Short mmCIF file of C-alpha atoms and ligand atoms in Angstrom, two decimals:
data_model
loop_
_atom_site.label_atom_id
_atom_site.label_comp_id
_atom_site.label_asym_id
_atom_site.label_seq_id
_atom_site.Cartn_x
_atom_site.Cartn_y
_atom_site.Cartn_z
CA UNK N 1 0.00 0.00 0.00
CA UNK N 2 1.16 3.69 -0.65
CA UNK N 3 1.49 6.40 1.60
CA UNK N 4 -0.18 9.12 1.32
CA UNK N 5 2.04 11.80 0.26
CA UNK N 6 2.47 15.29 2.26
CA UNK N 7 3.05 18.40 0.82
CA UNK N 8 6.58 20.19 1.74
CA UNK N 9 5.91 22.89 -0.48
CA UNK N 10 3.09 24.28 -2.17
CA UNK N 11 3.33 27.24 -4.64
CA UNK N 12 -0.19 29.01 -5.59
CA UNK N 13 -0.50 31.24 -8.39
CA UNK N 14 3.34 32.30 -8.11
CA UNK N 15 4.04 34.86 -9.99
CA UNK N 16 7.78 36.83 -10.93
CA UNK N 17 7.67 39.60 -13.58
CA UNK N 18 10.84 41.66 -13.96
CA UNK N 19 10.10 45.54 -15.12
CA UNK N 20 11.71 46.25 -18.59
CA UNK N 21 12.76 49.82 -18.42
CA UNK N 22 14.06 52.34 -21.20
CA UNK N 23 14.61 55.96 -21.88
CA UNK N 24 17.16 58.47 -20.02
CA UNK N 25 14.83 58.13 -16.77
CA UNK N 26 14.89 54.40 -17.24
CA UNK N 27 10.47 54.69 -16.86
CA UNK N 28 8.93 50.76 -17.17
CA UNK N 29 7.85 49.93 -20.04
CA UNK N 30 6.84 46.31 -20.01
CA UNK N 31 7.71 43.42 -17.75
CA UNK N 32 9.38 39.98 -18.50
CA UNK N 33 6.92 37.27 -16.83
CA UNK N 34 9.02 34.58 -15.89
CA UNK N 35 6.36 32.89 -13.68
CA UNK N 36 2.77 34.00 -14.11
CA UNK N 37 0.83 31.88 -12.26
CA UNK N 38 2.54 28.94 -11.07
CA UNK N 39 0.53 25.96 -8.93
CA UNK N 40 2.83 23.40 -7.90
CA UNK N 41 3.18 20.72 -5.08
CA UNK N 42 6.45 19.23 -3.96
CA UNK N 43 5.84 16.02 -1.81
CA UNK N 44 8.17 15.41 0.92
CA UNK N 45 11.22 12.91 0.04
CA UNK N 46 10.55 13.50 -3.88
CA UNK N 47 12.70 14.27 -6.74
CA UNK N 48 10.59 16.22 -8.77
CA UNK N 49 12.07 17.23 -12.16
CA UNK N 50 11.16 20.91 -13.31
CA UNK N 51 11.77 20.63 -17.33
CA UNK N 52 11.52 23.22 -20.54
CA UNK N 53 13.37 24.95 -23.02
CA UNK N 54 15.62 27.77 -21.20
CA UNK N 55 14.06 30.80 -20.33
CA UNK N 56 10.83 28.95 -19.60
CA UNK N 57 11.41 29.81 -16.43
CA UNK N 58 12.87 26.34 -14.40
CA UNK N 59 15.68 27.98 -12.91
CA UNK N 60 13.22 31.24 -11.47
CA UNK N 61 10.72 28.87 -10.03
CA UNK N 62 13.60 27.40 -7.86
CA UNK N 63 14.75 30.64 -6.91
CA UNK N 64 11.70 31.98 -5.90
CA UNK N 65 11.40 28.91 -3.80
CA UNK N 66 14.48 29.45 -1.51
CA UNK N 67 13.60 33.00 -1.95
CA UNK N 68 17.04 34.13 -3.92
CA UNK N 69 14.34 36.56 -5.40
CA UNK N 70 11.61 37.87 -4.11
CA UNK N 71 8.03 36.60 -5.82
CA UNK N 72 5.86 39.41 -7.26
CA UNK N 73 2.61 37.64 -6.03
CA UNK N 74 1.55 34.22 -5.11
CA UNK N 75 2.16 32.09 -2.43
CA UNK N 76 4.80 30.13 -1.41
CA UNK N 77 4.13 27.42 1.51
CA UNK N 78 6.62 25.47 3.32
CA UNK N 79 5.74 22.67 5.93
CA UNK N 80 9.19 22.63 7.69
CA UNK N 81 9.77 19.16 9.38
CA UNK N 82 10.27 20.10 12.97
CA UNK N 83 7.81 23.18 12.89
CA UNK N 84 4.38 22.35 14.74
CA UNK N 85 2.16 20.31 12.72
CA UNK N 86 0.05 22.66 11.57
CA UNK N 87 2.73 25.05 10.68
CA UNK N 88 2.58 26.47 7.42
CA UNK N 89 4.88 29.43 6.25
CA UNK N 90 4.28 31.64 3.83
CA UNK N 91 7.83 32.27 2.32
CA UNK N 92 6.67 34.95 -0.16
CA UNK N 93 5.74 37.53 2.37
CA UNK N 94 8.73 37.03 4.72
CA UNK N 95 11.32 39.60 5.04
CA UNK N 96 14.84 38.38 4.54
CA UNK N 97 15.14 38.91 8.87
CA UNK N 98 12.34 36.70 8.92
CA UNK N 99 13.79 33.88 7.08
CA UNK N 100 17.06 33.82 9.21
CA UNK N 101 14.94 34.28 12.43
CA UNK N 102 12.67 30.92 11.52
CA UNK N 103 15.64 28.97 9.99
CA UNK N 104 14.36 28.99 6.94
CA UNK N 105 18.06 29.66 5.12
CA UNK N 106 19.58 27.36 6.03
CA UNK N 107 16.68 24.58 5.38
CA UNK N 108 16.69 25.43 1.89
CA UNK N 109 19.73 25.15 -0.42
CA UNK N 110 20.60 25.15 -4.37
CA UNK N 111 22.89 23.44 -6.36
CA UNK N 112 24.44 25.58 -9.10
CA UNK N 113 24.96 24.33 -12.64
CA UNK N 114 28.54 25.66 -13.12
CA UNK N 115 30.68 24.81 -9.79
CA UNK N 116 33.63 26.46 -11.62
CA UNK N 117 31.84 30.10 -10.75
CA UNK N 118 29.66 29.16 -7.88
CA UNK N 119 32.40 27.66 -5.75
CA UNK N 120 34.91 30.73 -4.50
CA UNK N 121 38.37 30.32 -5.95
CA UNK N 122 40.26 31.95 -3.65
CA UNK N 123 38.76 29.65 -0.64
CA UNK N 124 40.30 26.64 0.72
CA UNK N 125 37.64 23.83 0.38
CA UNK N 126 37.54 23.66 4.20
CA UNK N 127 36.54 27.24 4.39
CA UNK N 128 34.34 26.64 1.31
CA UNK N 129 32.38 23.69 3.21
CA UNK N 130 32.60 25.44 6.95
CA UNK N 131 31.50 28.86 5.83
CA UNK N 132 27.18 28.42 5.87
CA UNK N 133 27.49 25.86 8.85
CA UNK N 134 29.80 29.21 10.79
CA UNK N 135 26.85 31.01 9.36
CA UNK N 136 24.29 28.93 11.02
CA UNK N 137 25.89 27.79 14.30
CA UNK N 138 28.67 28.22 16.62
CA UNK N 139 31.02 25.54 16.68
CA UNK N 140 34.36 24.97 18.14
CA UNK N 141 37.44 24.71 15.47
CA UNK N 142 37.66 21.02 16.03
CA UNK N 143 33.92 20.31 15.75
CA UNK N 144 33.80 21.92 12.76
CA UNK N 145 36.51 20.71 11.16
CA UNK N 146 34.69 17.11 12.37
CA UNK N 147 31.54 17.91 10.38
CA UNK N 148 33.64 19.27 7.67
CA UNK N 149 35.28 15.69 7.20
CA UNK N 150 32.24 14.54 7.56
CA UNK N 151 30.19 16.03 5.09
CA UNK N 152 33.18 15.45 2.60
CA UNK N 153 33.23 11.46 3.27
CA UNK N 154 28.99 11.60 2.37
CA UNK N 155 30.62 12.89 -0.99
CA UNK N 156 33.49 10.72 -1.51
CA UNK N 157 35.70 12.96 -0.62
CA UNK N 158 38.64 12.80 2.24
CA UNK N 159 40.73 15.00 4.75
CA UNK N 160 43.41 15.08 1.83
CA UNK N 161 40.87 17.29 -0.18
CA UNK N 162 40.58 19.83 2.80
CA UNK N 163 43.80 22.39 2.46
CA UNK N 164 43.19 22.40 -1.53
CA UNK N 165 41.42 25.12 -3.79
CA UNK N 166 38.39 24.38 -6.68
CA UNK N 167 40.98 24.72 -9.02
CA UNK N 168 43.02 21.83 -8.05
CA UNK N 169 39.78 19.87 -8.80
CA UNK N 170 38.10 17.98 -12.05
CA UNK N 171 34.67 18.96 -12.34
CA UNK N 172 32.92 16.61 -10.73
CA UNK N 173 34.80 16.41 -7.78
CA UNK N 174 34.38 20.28 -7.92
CA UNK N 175 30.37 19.74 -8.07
CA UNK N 176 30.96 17.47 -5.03
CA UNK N 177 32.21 19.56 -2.91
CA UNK N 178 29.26 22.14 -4.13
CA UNK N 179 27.03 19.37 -2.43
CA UNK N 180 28.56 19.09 0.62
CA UNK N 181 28.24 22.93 0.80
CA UNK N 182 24.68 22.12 0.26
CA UNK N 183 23.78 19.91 2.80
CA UNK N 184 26.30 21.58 5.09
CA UNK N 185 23.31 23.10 7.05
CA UNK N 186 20.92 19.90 7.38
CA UNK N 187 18.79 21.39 4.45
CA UNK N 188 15.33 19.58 3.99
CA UNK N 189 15.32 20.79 0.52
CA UNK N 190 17.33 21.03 -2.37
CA UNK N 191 17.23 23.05 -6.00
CA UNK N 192 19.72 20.84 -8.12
CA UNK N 193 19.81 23.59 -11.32
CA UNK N 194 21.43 21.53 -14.02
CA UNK N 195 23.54 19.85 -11.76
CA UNK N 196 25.36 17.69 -14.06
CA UNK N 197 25.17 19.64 -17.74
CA UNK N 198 28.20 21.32 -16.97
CA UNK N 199 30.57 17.80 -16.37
CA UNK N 200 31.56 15.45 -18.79
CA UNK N 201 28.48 12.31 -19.83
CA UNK N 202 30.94 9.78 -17.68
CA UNK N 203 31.15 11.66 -14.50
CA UNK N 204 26.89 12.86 -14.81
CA UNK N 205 26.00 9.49 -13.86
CA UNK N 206 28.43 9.28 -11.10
CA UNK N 207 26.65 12.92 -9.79
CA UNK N 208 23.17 11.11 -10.24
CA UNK N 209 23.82 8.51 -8.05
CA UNK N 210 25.22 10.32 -5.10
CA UNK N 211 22.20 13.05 -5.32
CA UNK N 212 19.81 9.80 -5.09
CA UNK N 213 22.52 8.27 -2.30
CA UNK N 214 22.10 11.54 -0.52
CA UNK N 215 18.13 11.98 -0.75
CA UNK N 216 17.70 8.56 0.47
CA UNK N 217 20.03 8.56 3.48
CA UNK N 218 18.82 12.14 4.56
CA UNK N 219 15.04 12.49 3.77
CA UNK N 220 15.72 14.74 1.66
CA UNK N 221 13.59 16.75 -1.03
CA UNK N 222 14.51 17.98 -4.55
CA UNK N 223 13.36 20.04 -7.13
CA UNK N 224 15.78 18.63 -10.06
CA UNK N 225 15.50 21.60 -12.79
CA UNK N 226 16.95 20.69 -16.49
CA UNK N 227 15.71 21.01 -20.29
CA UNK N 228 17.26 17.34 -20.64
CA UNK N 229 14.63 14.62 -19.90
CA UNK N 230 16.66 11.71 -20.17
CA UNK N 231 18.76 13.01 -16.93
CA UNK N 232 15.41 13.13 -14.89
CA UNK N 233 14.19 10.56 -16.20
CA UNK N 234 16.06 8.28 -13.57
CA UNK N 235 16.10 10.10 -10.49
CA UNK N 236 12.63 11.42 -10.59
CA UNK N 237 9.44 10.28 -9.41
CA UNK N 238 7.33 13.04 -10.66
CA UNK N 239 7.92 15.54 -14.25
CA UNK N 240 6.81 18.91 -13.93
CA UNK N 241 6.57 20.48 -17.75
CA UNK N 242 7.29 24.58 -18.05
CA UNK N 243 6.52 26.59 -20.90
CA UNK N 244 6.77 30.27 -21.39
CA UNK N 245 6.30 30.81 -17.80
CA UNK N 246 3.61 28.18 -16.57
CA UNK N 247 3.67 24.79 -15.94
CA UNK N 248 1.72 22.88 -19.19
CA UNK N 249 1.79 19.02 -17.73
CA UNK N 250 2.46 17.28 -14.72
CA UNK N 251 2.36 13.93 -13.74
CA UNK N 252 4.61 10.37 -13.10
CA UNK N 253 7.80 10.07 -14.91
CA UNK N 254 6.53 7.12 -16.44
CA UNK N 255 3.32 8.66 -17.53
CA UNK N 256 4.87 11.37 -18.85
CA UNK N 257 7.63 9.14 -21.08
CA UNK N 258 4.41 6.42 -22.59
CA UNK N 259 1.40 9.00 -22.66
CA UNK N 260 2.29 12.51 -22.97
CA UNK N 261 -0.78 14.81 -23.00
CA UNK N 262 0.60 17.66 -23.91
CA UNK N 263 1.81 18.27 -27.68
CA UNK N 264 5.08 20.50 -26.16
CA UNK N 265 6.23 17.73 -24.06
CA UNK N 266 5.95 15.72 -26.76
CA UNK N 267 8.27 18.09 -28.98
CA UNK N 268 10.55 17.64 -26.01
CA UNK N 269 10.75 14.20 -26.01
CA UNK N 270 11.01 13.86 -30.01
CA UNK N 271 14.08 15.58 -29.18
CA UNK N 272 15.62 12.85 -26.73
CA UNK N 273 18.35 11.16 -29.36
CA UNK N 274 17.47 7.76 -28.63
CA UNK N 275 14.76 6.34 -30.00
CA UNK N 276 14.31 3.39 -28.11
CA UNK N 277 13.24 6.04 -25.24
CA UNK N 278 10.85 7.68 -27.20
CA UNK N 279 7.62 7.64 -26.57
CA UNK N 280 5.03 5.76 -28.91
CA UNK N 281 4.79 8.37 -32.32
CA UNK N 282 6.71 10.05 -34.47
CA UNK N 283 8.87 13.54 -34.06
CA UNK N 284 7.78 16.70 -33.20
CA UNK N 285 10.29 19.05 -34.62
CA UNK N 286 8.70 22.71 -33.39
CA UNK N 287 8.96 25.83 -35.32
CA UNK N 288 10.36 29.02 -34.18
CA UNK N 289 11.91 30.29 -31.00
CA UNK N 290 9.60 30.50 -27.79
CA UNK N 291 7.87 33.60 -27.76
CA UNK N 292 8.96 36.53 -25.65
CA UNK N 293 7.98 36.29 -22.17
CA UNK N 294 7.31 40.20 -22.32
CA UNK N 295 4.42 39.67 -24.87
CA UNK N 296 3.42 36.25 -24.63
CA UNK N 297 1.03 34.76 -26.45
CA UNK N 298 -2.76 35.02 -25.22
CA UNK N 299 -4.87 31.83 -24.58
CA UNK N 300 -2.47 29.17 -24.98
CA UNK N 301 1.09 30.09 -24.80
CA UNK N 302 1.92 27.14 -27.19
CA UNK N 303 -0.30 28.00 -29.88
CA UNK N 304 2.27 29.84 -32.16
CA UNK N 305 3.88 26.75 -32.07
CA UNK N 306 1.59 23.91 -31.64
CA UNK N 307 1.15 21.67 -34.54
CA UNK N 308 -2.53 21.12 -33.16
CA UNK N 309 -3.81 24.51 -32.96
CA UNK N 310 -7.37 25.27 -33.23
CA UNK N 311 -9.34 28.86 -33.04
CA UNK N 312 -10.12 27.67 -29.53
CA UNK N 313 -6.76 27.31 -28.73
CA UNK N 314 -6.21 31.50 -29.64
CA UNK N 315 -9.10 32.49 -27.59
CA UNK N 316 -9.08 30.42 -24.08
CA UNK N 317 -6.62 29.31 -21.98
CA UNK N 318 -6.55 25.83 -21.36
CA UNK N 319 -7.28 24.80 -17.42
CA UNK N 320 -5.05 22.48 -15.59
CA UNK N 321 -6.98 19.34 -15.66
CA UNK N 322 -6.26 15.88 -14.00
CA UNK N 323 -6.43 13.31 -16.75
CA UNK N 324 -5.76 10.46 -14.78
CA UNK N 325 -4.30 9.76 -11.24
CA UNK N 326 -1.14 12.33 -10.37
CA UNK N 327 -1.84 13.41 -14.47
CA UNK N 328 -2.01 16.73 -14.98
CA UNK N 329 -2.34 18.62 -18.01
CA UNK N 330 -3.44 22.05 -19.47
CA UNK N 331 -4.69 21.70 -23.13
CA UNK N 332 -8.24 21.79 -24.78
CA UNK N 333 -7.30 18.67 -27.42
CA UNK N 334 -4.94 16.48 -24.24
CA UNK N 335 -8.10 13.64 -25.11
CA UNK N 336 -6.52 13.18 -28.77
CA UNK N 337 -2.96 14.33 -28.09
CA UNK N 338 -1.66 10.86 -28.61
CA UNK N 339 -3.56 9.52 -31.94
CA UNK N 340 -2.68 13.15 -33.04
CA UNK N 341 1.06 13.08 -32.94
CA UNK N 342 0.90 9.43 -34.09
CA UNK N 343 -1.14 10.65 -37.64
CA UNK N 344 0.58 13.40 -38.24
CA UNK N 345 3.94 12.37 -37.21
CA UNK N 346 4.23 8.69 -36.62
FE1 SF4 B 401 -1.88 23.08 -28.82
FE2 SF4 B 401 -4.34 24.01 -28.43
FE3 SF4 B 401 -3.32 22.23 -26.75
FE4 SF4 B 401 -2.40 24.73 -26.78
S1 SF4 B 401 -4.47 24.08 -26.21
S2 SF4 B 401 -1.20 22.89 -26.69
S3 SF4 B 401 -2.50 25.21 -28.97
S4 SF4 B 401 -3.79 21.92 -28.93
#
């Protein structure tokens, strides 16, 4: 029997629009909507994979989350672990004082694509590894130097590692010691952003395992964000699909890899390059960039693109509508999705 799942974090109508401004007084004129209108739920002890073309807005969404920016409206609820049962924070509305005074910080961590830039070069790995647990709590020298060593063994790394600099490291060692950084502060949850598109396809899988090692052994929670479905595809339970600022399908990895609903996830997995993991149907090759996020289509985002269209399609925006258990998906043709990609491109 399953258990029922529980929310960690909910997002409701999230939204993040950054002003465009121009002229000598620099007056807005527009604003790019990265997230308009985003309703998610992460269950506690999932992986769920955040996918899209970039600038769909994967890599906002988990910033919003750990509140690296600041949402422009929406909600953003976190159920922290040791909190009182019922309690429910609103991380959208807190002030950054706020968030240090409830823990919140340190609770939620990201995992940068690139640790060449996000790791500091001039910082011993020690320092590198000590500095947000210093930040958190007071430790003697030799204690945390212990949880140092500590977190670097959970990585594979050892006290010969300790008095060296990023540099001195390949890549994926590099992104290794970005994850003990991570988890440096007993974080509940984790934004992996791209974590392994920046390392060479031998050392990814190696990465892969010790983020599912790592979310095993500590209950922990990830939102894995990529535009590479095949990565994902492993590691996570659930697939969250982004387009042009909202999420367009979500449901189990394994519904989303046999019986896609939505014709843009099915563009995105015509464009996995093996076809053995394709999905039944042909290939989706879609026209045109992605729209800008400053004017975005009305209705359905996806109809300048969608081989499907239909007048409907330029006048209403599809609802979010569950199509079968966990299956979500926002389109007005998601009934004939399948047979349609199989006619006209099987
Ligand atoms: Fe395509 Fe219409 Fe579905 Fe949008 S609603 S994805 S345009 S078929």
């Amino acid at each position: 029997m399953t258990r029922p799942h529980v929310n960690l974090i909910e997002l409701r109508g999230l939204k993040k629009h950054y002003p465009v401004k121009a002229g000598v007084f620099r007056h807005a004129v527009g604003a790019v909507r990265a997230l308009d209108g985003i309703d998610l739920d992460i269950h506690r002890g999932e992986c769920l994979g955040l996918v899209g073309e970039s600038g769909c807005g994967k890599t906002t969404t988990g910033k919003a989350i750990i509140r690296l920016h600041a949402p422009t409206a929406g909600q953003i609820l976190y159920r922290p672990r040791n909190g009182a049962t019922d309690t429910t924070l609103d991380l959208a509305v807190m002030s950054r004082h706020e968030l240090k005074r409830q823990g919140v910080r340190g609770k939620l961590q990201m995992v940068f694509q690139d640790p060449t830039t996000s790791l500091n070069p001039r910082m011993l790995v020690k320092h590198i590894v000590a500095e947000p647990i210093r930040a958190q709590e007071r430790l003697g020298s030799r204690a945390l130097e212990d949880r140092v060593l500590e977190l670097l063994a959970m990585v594979g790394m050892t006290r010969d590692h300790l008095l060296r600099y990023p540099h001195e490291f390949s890549g994926g060692q590099r992104q290794r010691i970005a994850v003990a950084r991570a988890i440096a502060t007993h974080p509940e949850f984790l934004v992996l952003d791209e974590p392994t598109s920046a390392l060479d396809v031998s050392v990814q899988a190696q990465i892969l395992n010790l983020l599912e090692e790592l979310r095993q052994r500590l209950g922990l929670t990830y939102l894995f964000v990529t535009h590479h479905l095949l990565v994902v595809k492993y590691i996570s339970s659930r697939l969250a699909v982004m387009y042009l600022g909202k999420v367009v399908e979500l449901a189990p990895t394994g519904a989303v890899f046999s019986h896609a609903r939505h014709p843009y996830t099915h563009a995105l997995l015509s464009g996995i390059p093996v076809p053995a993991t394709r999905p039944r149907g042909g290939r989706i090759v879609l026209s045109g960039d992605v729209p800008s996020p400053v004017n975005p289509p009305a209705a359905c985002r996806f109809h300048t693109r969608c081989p499907f269209a239909l007048n409907i399609c330029r006048e209403m925006e599809p609802a979010m509508a569950e199509v079968a258990a966990g299956h979500w998906v926002a389109c007005h043709r998601h009934a004939e999705v399948e047979r349609l990609v199989k006619d006209q491109f099987g």
